[in-house]
Short mmCIF file of C-alpha atoms and ligand atoms in Angstrom, two decimals:
data_model
loop_
_atom_site.label_atom_id
_atom_site.label_comp_id
_atom_site.label_asym_id
_atom_site.label_seq_id
_atom_site.Cartn_x
_atom_site.Cartn_y
_atom_site.Cartn_z
CA MET A 233 0.16 -0.01 0.12
CA PRO A 234 1.89 3.25 -0.76
CA ALA A 235 2.14 6.26 1.14
CA PRO A 236 -1.09 8.45 1.57
CA ALA A 237 -1.42 10.77 -0.97
CA ALA A 238 -1.56 14.30 -0.21
CA ALA A 239 -5.46 14.92 0.32
CA GLU A 240 -5.07 11.69 2.67
CA LEU A 241 -2.96 13.47 4.84
CA LYS A 242 -5.13 15.95 5.58
CA GLU A 243 -8.03 13.86 6.07
CA LEU A 244 -5.86 11.51 8.70
CA ALA A 245 -4.63 14.39 10.26
CA LEU A 246 -8.61 16.13 10.53
CA ARG A 247 -9.35 12.46 12.20
CA ARG A 248 -6.55 13.22 14.74
CA ALA A 249 -7.44 16.29 15.97
CA ARG A 250 -11.12 15.10 16.24
CA LEU A 251 -9.98 12.07 18.59
CA MET A 252 -7.16 14.69 20.63
CA GLU A 253 -10.18 17.14 21.46
CA ALA A 254 -12.61 14.75 22.47
CA ILE A 255 -9.78 12.98 24.52
CA GLY A 256 -8.61 16.39 25.51
CA ARG A 257 -5.21 17.56 27.53
CA ASP A 258 -5.68 15.29 30.56
CA GLY A 259 -5.09 12.66 27.87
CA VAL A 260 -3.16 10.40 25.96
CA ALA A 261 -4.44 7.85 23.29
CA ILE A 262 -2.25 4.92 22.51
CA ILE A 263 -3.02 2.33 19.69
CA PRO A 264 -1.17 -0.29 18.65
CA ALA A 265 -1.03 -1.70 14.97
CA ALA A 266 -2.02 -5.40 14.01
CA ARG A 267 0.18 -8.10 14.82
CA GLU A 268 1.45 -10.27 11.72
CA VAL A 269 -0.33 -13.80 12.87
CA VAL A 270 0.92 -17.42 11.75
CA ARG A 271 -0.85 -19.42 9.59
CA ASN A 272 1.31 -22.70 9.72
CA ARG A 273 5.50 -23.15 10.43
CA ASP A 274 7.10 -19.85 8.64
CA VAL A 275 4.23 -19.13 6.81
CA HIS A 276 2.00 -15.52 7.70
CA TYR A 277 -1.67 -15.23 7.03
CA LYS A 278 -1.63 -11.85 4.68
CA PHE A 279 -1.08 -8.91 6.81
CA ARG A 280 -4.21 -6.86 7.73
CA GLN A 281 -3.75 -3.18 9.79
CA ASP A 282 -5.58 -2.80 12.81
CA SER A 283 -8.94 -0.66 11.73
CA ASP A 284 -8.59 2.11 14.32
CA PHE A 285 -4.44 2.13 13.57
CA TRP A 286 -5.32 2.37 10.19
CA TYR A 287 -7.86 4.87 10.39
CA LEU A 288 -5.83 7.12 12.14
CA THR A 289 -2.39 6.75 10.52
CA GLY A 290 -2.94 5.02 7.07
CA PHE A 291 0.32 3.30 8.03
CA ASN A 292 0.55 -0.17 6.93
CA GLU A 293 3.17 -1.97 8.81
CA PRO A 294 2.88 -4.33 11.72
CA GLU A 295 5.02 -3.90 14.78
CA ALA A 296 4.29 0.11 15.29
CA MET A 297 2.48 2.19 17.60
CA ALA A 298 0.76 5.95 17.66
CA VAL A 299 0.59 7.71 20.41
CA LEU A 300 -1.53 11.02 20.37
CA ALA A 301 -0.51 12.89 23.29
CA PRO A 302 -2.41 16.45 22.86
CA GLY A 303 -0.87 19.60 23.57
CA ARG A 304 2.62 18.03 23.49
CA ALA A 305 5.21 20.52 22.74
CA GLU A 306 7.66 18.50 20.70
CA GLY A 307 4.30 17.32 18.66
CA ALA A 308 1.27 15.29 19.48
CA PHE A 309 1.16 12.88 16.75
CA LEU A 310 3.84 10.56 17.45
CA LEU A 311 4.66 7.06 15.53
CA PHE A 312 6.39 4.00 16.65
CA VAL A 313 8.02 1.99 13.92
CA ARG A 314 10.24 -0.98 13.11
CA GLU A 315 14.05 0.24 11.95
CA ARG A 316 15.02 -0.13 8.01
CA ASN A 317 16.84 -3.07 7.85
CA LYS A 318 18.80 -3.67 4.04
CA GLU A 319 18.47 -7.46 4.90
CA ARG A 320 15.21 -8.15 5.85
CA GLU A 321 13.36 -5.24 3.37
CA ILE A 322 14.99 -7.52 0.45
CA TRP A 323 13.13 -10.20 1.90
CA ASP A 324 10.04 -9.45 3.39
CA GLY A 325 9.32 -5.69 1.77
CA ARG A 326 9.70 -2.31 2.00
CA ARG A 327 9.61 -0.38 5.47
CA ALA A 328 9.00 3.38 6.05
CA GLY A 329 11.07 3.08 9.24
CA PRO A 330 11.18 6.31 11.59
CA GLU A 331 12.31 9.17 8.79
CA GLY A 332 9.24 7.97 6.84
CA ALA A 333 6.77 7.67 9.38
CA VAL A 334 7.90 11.79 9.60
CA ALA A 335 8.56 12.22 5.67
CA ASP A 336 5.39 10.36 3.82
CA TYR A 337 2.93 9.76 6.98
CA GLY A 338 2.87 13.44 8.47
CA ALA A 339 4.37 11.88 12.54
CA ASP A 340 5.65 14.99 13.69
CA GLN A 341 8.16 12.41 15.47
CA ALA A 342 8.75 8.85 14.65
CA PHE A 343 10.94 6.28 17.26
CA VAL A 344 12.01 3.12 16.47
CA VAL A 345 9.37 0.85 18.20
CA GLY A 346 11.67 -0.38 20.55
CA ASP A 347 12.68 3.08 21.94
CA LEU A 348 8.16 3.23 23.44
CA ALA A 349 9.37 1.12 26.81
CA ASN A 350 11.48 4.30 26.97
CA MET A 351 9.94 6.77 26.26
CA LEU A 352 6.69 5.69 27.42
CA PRO A 353 6.79 6.99 30.90
CA GLY A 354 7.54 10.32 29.75
CA LEU A 355 4.62 10.32 27.84
CA LEU A 356 2.04 9.33 29.83
CA ALA A 357 3.61 11.37 33.41
CA GLY A 358 1.05 14.07 33.93
CA ARG A 359 -1.71 12.77 32.11
CA GLY A 360 -4.73 11.18 33.75
CA LYS A 361 -6.37 9.16 31.39
CA VAL A 362 -4.87 6.60 29.23
CA TYR A 363 -7.45 5.89 26.16
CA TYR A 364 -6.19 2.42 25.45
CA THR A 365 -8.36 -0.56 25.34
CA LEU A 366 -7.18 -3.27 27.66
CA GLY A 367 -7.63 -7.02 26.52
CA GLU A 368 -6.80 -6.62 22.98
CA HIS A 369 -3.04 -6.55 22.54
CA PRO A 370 -2.13 -8.25 25.66
CA GLU A 371 1.38 -8.13 25.22
CA TRP A 372 0.91 -4.10 25.05
CA ASP A 373 -1.32 -4.57 28.38
CA VAL A 374 1.54 -5.49 29.50
CA ARG A 375 4.21 -3.00 29.01
CA ILE A 376 1.50 -0.42 29.74
CA THR A 377 0.28 -0.95 32.89
CA ALA A 378 3.91 -1.64 34.04
CA CYS A 379 4.66 1.96 32.69
CA VAL A 380 1.89 3.20 34.62
CA ARG A 381 3.43 0.92 37.68
CA GLU A 382 6.59 2.99 37.41
CA ILE A 383 5.12 6.34 37.12
CA ARG A 384 3.08 5.70 40.65
CA GLU A 385 6.18 4.59 42.49
CA VAL A 386 8.62 7.71 41.87
CA SER A 387 4.95 10.33 41.47
CA ARG A 388 6.19 11.34 44.82
CA ARG A 389 8.90 13.07 43.32
CA GLY A 390 7.61 14.32 40.00
CA PRO A 391 4.47 14.44 38.23
CA ALA A 392 1.36 12.35 38.74
CA ALA A 393 0.29 9.06 37.27
CA PRO A 394 -2.43 8.34 35.10
CA THR A 395 -5.33 7.25 37.26
CA GLU A 396 -7.59 6.09 34.42
CA PHE A 397 -7.55 3.79 31.73
CA VAL A 398 -10.23 4.70 28.96
CA SER A 399 -11.29 2.23 26.00
CA LEU A 400 -11.63 4.03 22.74
CA ASP A 401 -15.42 2.76 22.34
CA THR A 402 -16.27 6.39 23.34
CA SER A 403 -13.54 8.24 21.72
CA LEU A 404 -12.41 6.69 18.54
CA HIS A 405 -15.18 4.87 18.15
CA GLU A 406 -17.94 7.10 18.18
CA LEU A 407 -15.82 9.08 15.35
CA ARG A 408 -15.37 5.95 13.01
CA LEU A 409 -19.30 5.22 13.25
CA VAL A 410 -20.01 8.78 11.03
CA LYS A 411 -17.91 8.52 8.05
CA THR A 412 -16.48 11.73 6.25
CA GLU A 413 -16.58 11.97 2.54
CA ALA A 414 -13.64 10.17 2.05
CA GLU A 415 -14.80 7.20 3.97
CA LEU A 416 -17.85 7.06 1.94
CA ALA A 417 -16.20 7.48 -1.40
CA LEU A 418 -13.93 3.71 -0.22
CA LEU A 419 -17.62 2.19 0.96
CA ARG A 420 -18.98 3.64 -2.36
CA HIS A 421 -16.93 1.68 -4.12
CA ALA A 422 -15.88 -1.05 -2.38
CA CYS A 423 -19.90 -1.74 -2.69
CA GLY A 424 -20.07 -0.79 -5.97
CA VAL A 425 -17.50 -3.43 -6.83
CA SER A 426 -19.14 -5.64 -4.25
CA ALA A 427 -22.44 -5.68 -6.69
CA ARG A 428 -20.99 -6.13 -9.54
CA ALA A 429 -19.44 -9.35 -8.17
CA HIS A 430 -22.85 -10.62 -7.39
CA VAL A 431 -24.18 -9.61 -10.38
CA ARG A 432 -21.65 -11.87 -12.03
CA ALA A 433 -22.22 -14.65 -9.22
CA MET A 434 -26.21 -15.44 -10.36
CA ARG A 435 -24.81 -15.19 -13.49
CA SER A 436 -22.69 -18.39 -13.58
CA THR A 437 -24.62 -20.20 -11.41
CA THR A 438 -26.02 -23.31 -13.12
CA PRO A 439 -26.86 -26.86 -11.94
CA GLY A 440 -24.08 -28.56 -11.27
CA ARG A 441 -21.41 -25.99 -10.59
CA TRP A 442 -19.90 -26.24 -7.20
CA GLU A 443 -20.31 -23.46 -4.43
CA TRP A 444 -16.60 -22.93 -4.64
CA GLN A 445 -16.50 -22.16 -8.33
CA VAL A 446 -19.54 -19.33 -7.59
CA ALA A 447 -16.96 -17.90 -4.58
CA ALA A 448 -14.24 -17.81 -7.48
CA GLU A 449 -16.32 -15.48 -9.78
CA ILE A 450 -16.16 -13.56 -6.55
CA HIS A 451 -13.43 -13.17 -5.31
CA ASN A 452 -11.75 -12.82 -8.85
CA GLU A 453 -14.09 -9.42 -9.18
CA PHE A 454 -12.64 -8.65 -6.19
CA GLU A 455 -8.94 -8.99 -6.94
CA ASN A 456 -9.53 -7.39 -10.46
CA HIS A 457 -10.30 -4.40 -8.26
CA GLN A 458 -7.62 -4.50 -5.51
CA MET A 459 -9.99 -5.83 -3.07
CA GLU A 460 -10.23 -9.00 -1.15
CA PRO A 461 -12.99 -10.44 0.72
CA GLY A 462 -13.80 -8.44 4.02
CA TYR A 463 -15.07 -11.72 5.89
CA GLY A 464 -15.27 -15.21 4.87
CA SER A 465 -17.55 -15.26 1.93
CA ILE A 466 -20.57 -17.88 2.31
CA VAL A 467 -21.79 -19.60 -0.45
CA GLY A 468 -24.23 -21.98 0.70
CA GLY A 469 -26.67 -24.17 -1.58
CA GLY A 470 -29.34 -25.80 -0.58
CA HIS A 471 -29.65 -26.80 2.43
CA ASN A 472 -26.77 -25.18 3.10
CA SER A 473 -28.24 -21.93 2.98
CA CYS A 474 -29.70 -22.47 6.63
CA ILE A 475 -26.34 -22.67 8.41
CA LEU A 476 -26.06 -18.98 9.15
CA HIS A 477 -22.11 -18.77 8.71
CA TYR A 478 -21.35 -21.62 6.53
CA LYS A 479 -17.78 -21.74 4.67
CA GLU A 480 -17.32 -24.88 3.42
CA ASN A 481 -18.07 -23.70 0.12
CA GLU A 482 -17.71 -27.28 -0.91
CA ALA A 483 -21.06 -28.29 -2.22
CA GLN A 484 -22.04 -29.35 -5.96
CA LEU A 485 -25.52 -26.92 -6.87
CA ARG A 486 -28.56 -29.05 -7.66
CA ASP A 487 -31.27 -27.83 -9.74
CA GLY A 488 -34.17 -26.58 -7.90
CA ASP A 489 -32.23 -25.33 -5.05
CA LEU A 490 -31.22 -21.80 -3.76
CA LEU A 491 -27.59 -20.71 -3.59
CA LEU A 492 -27.60 -17.95 -0.86
CA ILE A 493 -24.37 -15.91 -1.17
CA ASP A 494 -22.82 -13.81 1.87
CA ALA A 495 -19.83 -11.67 0.34
CA GLY A 496 -18.30 -8.50 0.28
CA GLY A 497 -15.21 -7.04 -0.86
CA GLU A 498 -12.71 -4.72 1.11
CA TYR A 499 -11.01 -1.82 -0.73
CA HIS A 500 -8.81 0.58 0.83
CA GLY A 501 -9.94 -1.28 4.23
CA TYR A 502 -13.45 -0.31 3.59
CA THR A 503 -15.72 -3.56 3.64
CA ALA A 504 -19.38 -4.24 1.89
CA ASP A 505 -21.29 -6.93 3.26
CA ILE A 506 -23.71 -8.34 0.56
CA THR A 507 -26.62 -10.84 0.90
CA ARG A 508 -28.68 -12.07 -1.78
CA SER A 509 -30.23 -15.58 -2.37
CA PHE A 510 -31.36 -16.58 -6.04
CA PRO A 511 -32.74 -19.95 -7.52
CA VAL A 512 -29.53 -22.11 -8.58
CA ASN A 513 -31.61 -22.87 -11.82
CA GLY A 514 -32.61 -19.21 -12.72
CA ARG A 515 -36.31 -19.66 -11.64
CA PHE A 516 -38.15 -19.47 -8.13
CA SER A 517 -40.24 -22.26 -6.98
CA GLY A 518 -43.36 -21.66 -5.72
CA ALA A 519 -42.52 -22.39 -2.17
CA GLN A 520 -39.23 -20.47 -2.82
CA LYS A 521 -40.80 -17.15 -4.00
CA ALA A 522 -43.55 -17.53 -1.31
CA VAL A 523 -40.52 -17.11 1.18
CA TYR A 524 -39.01 -14.81 -0.47
CA GLU A 525 -41.25 -12.45 -1.33
CA VAL A 526 -41.90 -12.32 2.58
CA VAL A 527 -37.69 -11.69 3.05
CA LEU A 528 -37.89 -8.79 0.25
CA ALA A 529 -41.12 -6.76 2.20
CA ALA A 530 -38.99 -6.94 5.60
CA GLN A 531 -35.92 -6.00 4.13
CA LEU A 532 -37.80 -2.69 2.08
CA ALA A 533 -40.03 -2.02 5.23
CA ALA A 534 -36.62 -1.85 7.27
CA ILE A 535 -34.49 0.15 5.10
CA ALA A 536 -37.26 2.89 5.14
CA GLU A 537 -36.93 3.26 9.17
CA LEU A 538 -33.11 4.28 8.41
CA ARG A 539 -33.62 8.12 8.39
CA PRO A 540 -32.16 10.43 10.70
CA GLY A 541 -33.93 10.92 14.49
CA ASN A 542 -35.38 7.31 13.43
CA SER A 543 -34.63 5.05 16.54
CA SER A 544 -31.58 2.66 14.94
CA GLY A 545 -33.89 -0.54 16.89
CA ARG A 546 -36.60 0.31 14.59
CA PRO A 547 -34.96 -1.60 11.38
CA HIS A 548 -35.02 -4.78 13.85
CA GLU A 549 -38.84 -4.45 15.18
CA VAL A 550 -40.20 -3.75 11.62
CA ALA A 551 -38.51 -6.39 9.54
CA THR A 552 -39.79 -9.17 13.21
CA ARG A 553 -43.29 -7.57 12.52
CA VAL A 554 -43.38 -8.19 8.57
CA LEU A 555 -41.53 -11.42 8.61
CA THR A 556 -43.83 -12.93 11.50
CA GLU A 557 -46.37 -11.81 10.15
CA GLY A 558 -45.42 -13.74 6.78
CA MET A 559 -44.07 -16.49 8.69
CA VAL A 560 -48.02 -16.77 9.92
CA ALA A 561 -49.64 -16.55 6.70
CA LEU A 562 -47.13 -19.03 5.38
CA GLY A 563 -48.28 -21.54 8.11
CA LEU A 564 -44.73 -21.95 9.41
CA LEU A 565 -46.05 -20.31 12.61
CA LYS A 566 -49.38 -20.54 14.34
CA GLY A 567 -50.44 -17.89 16.14
CA ASP A 568 -50.83 -14.25 16.80
CA PRO A 569 -48.37 -12.37 15.78
CA ASP A 570 -47.97 -9.68 18.74
CA GLU A 571 -47.62 -12.78 20.81
CA LEU A 572 -45.25 -14.87 19.23
CA ILE A 573 -42.85 -11.77 18.88
CA LYS A 574 -43.63 -10.89 22.69
CA THR A 575 -42.54 -14.97 23.32
CA GLU A 576 -39.97 -14.63 20.68
CA GLN A 577 -41.09 -17.85 18.66
CA HIS A 578 -40.24 -16.30 15.22
CA ARG A 579 -36.49 -16.69 16.60
CA ARG A 580 -37.38 -20.49 15.36
CA PHE A 581 -36.66 -19.56 12.08
CA TYR A 582 -35.54 -16.06 12.37
CA MET A 583 -32.71 -15.88 15.15
CA HIS A 584 -30.51 -12.80 13.93
CA GLY A 585 -30.63 -9.66 14.19
CA THR A 586 -31.38 -7.27 10.98
CA GLY A 587 -28.21 -5.21 10.97
CA HIS A 588 -24.90 -3.70 12.03
CA TRP A 589 -22.85 -0.72 11.49
CA LEU A 590 -20.31 -1.00 8.49
CA GLY A 591 -16.83 0.59 8.05
CA LEU A 592 -13.79 -0.57 8.45
CA ASP A 593 -15.14 -3.87 10.01
CA VAL A 594 -17.54 -5.72 8.57
CA HIS A 595 -19.21 -5.63 12.05
CA ASP A 596 -17.98 -2.25 13.16
CA VAL A 597 -17.62 -0.21 16.08
CA GLY A 598 -19.92 2.42 17.65
CA ARG A 599 -22.41 2.13 20.31
CA TYR A 600 -25.71 0.80 19.90
CA LYS A 601 -27.42 1.95 23.23
CA LEU A 602 -27.15 5.32 24.61
CA ASP A 603 -28.53 5.29 27.67
CA GLY A 604 -29.88 2.23 27.85
CA GLN A 605 -32.18 2.71 24.52
CA PRO A 606 -31.25 2.23 20.91
CA ARG A 607 -29.14 5.45 19.88
CA PRO A 608 -31.58 7.82 17.30
CA PHE A 609 -29.36 7.81 13.24
CA VAL A 610 -27.78 10.20 12.50
CA PRO A 611 -26.54 11.28 8.55
CA GLY A 612 -23.42 9.60 8.10
CA MET A 613 -23.88 5.98 9.81
CA VAL A 614 -23.69 3.04 7.52
CA MET A 615 -25.79 0.03 8.38
CA THR A 616 -26.51 -3.05 6.80
CA VAL A 617 -30.10 -4.45 6.89
CA GLU A 618 -30.25 -8.38 6.63
CA PRO A 619 -33.47 -9.99 7.30
CA GLY A 620 -33.73 -13.46 6.69
CA LEU A 621 -35.83 -16.72 7.04
CA TYR A 622 -33.99 -20.22 7.50
CA ILE A 623 -36.60 -23.19 7.92
CA ALA A 624 -33.81 -25.92 8.59
CA PRO A 625 -34.64 -29.32 6.43
CA ASP A 626 -35.36 -31.17 10.04
CA SER A 627 -37.50 -28.43 11.33
CA GLU A 628 -40.89 -30.27 12.56
CA GLY A 629 -44.60 -29.19 12.12
CA VAL A 630 -43.42 -27.65 8.55
CA ASP A 631 -45.05 -27.65 5.33
CA PRO A 632 -42.01 -30.32 3.42
CA ARG A 633 -42.44 -27.41 0.38
CA PHE A 634 -40.08 -25.53 2.49
CA LEU A 635 -38.10 -27.67 3.79
CA GLY A 636 -34.38 -26.63 3.60
CA ILE A 637 -35.09 -22.92 2.78
CA GLY A 638 -32.48 -20.31 3.63
CA ILE A 639 -33.08 -16.75 2.62
CA ARG A 640 -31.35 -13.67 3.69
CA ILE A 641 -30.81 -10.24 1.58
CA GLU A 642 -28.65 -8.17 2.67
CA ASP A 643 -27.92 -4.24 1.76
CA ASP A 644 -25.52 -2.02 3.26
CA VAL A 645 -27.31 1.61 3.25
CA LEU A 646 -26.36 5.06 4.09
CA ILE A 647 -28.07 7.62 6.46
CA THR A 648 -28.68 10.94 4.97
CA GLU A 649 -30.63 13.83 5.49
CA ARG A 650 -32.70 12.90 2.05
CA GLY A 651 -33.48 9.57 3.39
CA PRO A 652 -32.02 5.81 3.09
CA GLU A 653 -29.26 5.60 0.36
CA VAL A 654 -28.97 1.78 -0.81
CA LEU A 655 -24.82 1.73 -1.58
CA THR A 656 -25.49 -1.91 -2.94
CA GLY A 657 -28.25 -1.17 -5.50
CA GLY A 658 -26.55 -2.70 -8.10
CA VAL A 659 -27.89 -6.41 -7.72
CA PRO A 660 -30.80 -7.14 -8.26
CA LYS A 661 -33.44 -8.48 -5.45
CA ARG A 662 -36.65 -8.54 -6.84
CA VAL A 663 -37.74 -11.71 -8.03
CA ALA A 664 -38.96 -10.79 -11.31
CA ASP A 665 -35.36 -8.59 -11.78
CA ILE A 666 -33.45 -11.75 -10.47
CA GLU A 667 -34.92 -14.28 -13.18
CA ALA A 668 -34.37 -11.78 -15.96
CA LEU A 669 -30.82 -11.83 -14.74
CA MET A 670 -29.95 -15.01 -15.06
CA ALA A 671 -31.74 -15.83 -17.95
CA SER A 672 -30.22 -13.00 -20.05
N1 LIG B 109 -21.26 -11.35 6.61
C1 LIG B 109 -21.67 -11.22 8.08
C2 LIG B 109 -22.98 -10.16 8.70
O1 LIG B 109 -23.72 -10.72 7.75
O2 LIG B 109 -23.22 -9.72 9.02
MN1 LIG B 110 -23.79 -10.48 5.25
MN1 LIG B 111 -23.92 -7.77 7.60
#
């Protein structure tokens, strides 16, 4: 990943400034980079930067740490990074080093990461609050808490030790929850390419193909746009569509079955999250269509609720109601929908939530509740809307025509002053549109 361009550097500086404004001069923020993770023996998984660190630095190397110390005389933004190493760079790739961290990433000061232990007491002393999320990076937890203890031991003679560790949930994650225009441009791109990947998957699906072949169509589309899956792709045909986190993608697709695909590509860290469910042979059966229309109606009704000022709990309430009424109409459940919802009987076929925040993480950060209540939507939030119905093949007391049908429809929606903006509208979801696409 190349160093950020001038406009990106400006955006990154703005994010840091906002965070520093939120934490104030009494605070200091410590944000570690992600570590490399061993896949097997001496092979690593592809490196993926920590989303918080990426959001604030645009720096894509492991073994690094960002420190934000508002008001610090020598500069508030410090980066601790790997040192340059000719030998290692020949084997493993380029490193920015402290010079590059300053010149190309806008750090006020940068040091090799080995200097952090020595410098940390000076950076923390005299600050009341350390904004650092304990429990996420155990190796850093030990060093940082040891540093606070060290300051405490000498604090009778010098500056006071911090008294509080504060997680980044209420500061940084609140910023990440409301996307900037620059973030939305990246997310729109990720959503656009991902929608095209789903279209390609629909077009390439026929009886006899394998789930992994359809996954390959999607992943090829991502890679052709310098993207990769933002999470493990789910490509589940037939009964596999009823397994919510099916990830084997190993079965052959059969005539008459549905295929559920949940896949989204990640671009510059921002991921789409799209699900479509469609017939392997291009034509919905009567039973498939009946269930599908219920899920689609629930999804459209839920999307309409993504408006500024509305409670973020509304989409789930509305989707649950439409689904439950539909389940009663289809004979899957019996009774009064209100009562069925109150007693959670709808969970037999709809057992997950209707959406989540989306951004740098597929299940993105940001609190869902404020003061115990679902928070209101504001423009710039992005949420998925993904109702579904899953009628497991061994469900008892169900019309056999419905057994083994799993349907989810998922789009990514931006909340705007003008109303909900569906970012993933490029892939059809109406029955007639899907059938027309698959016939073309
Ligand atoms: N793909 C993960 C989810 O839909 O939440
Ligand atoms: Mn999904
Ligand atoms: Mn989702």
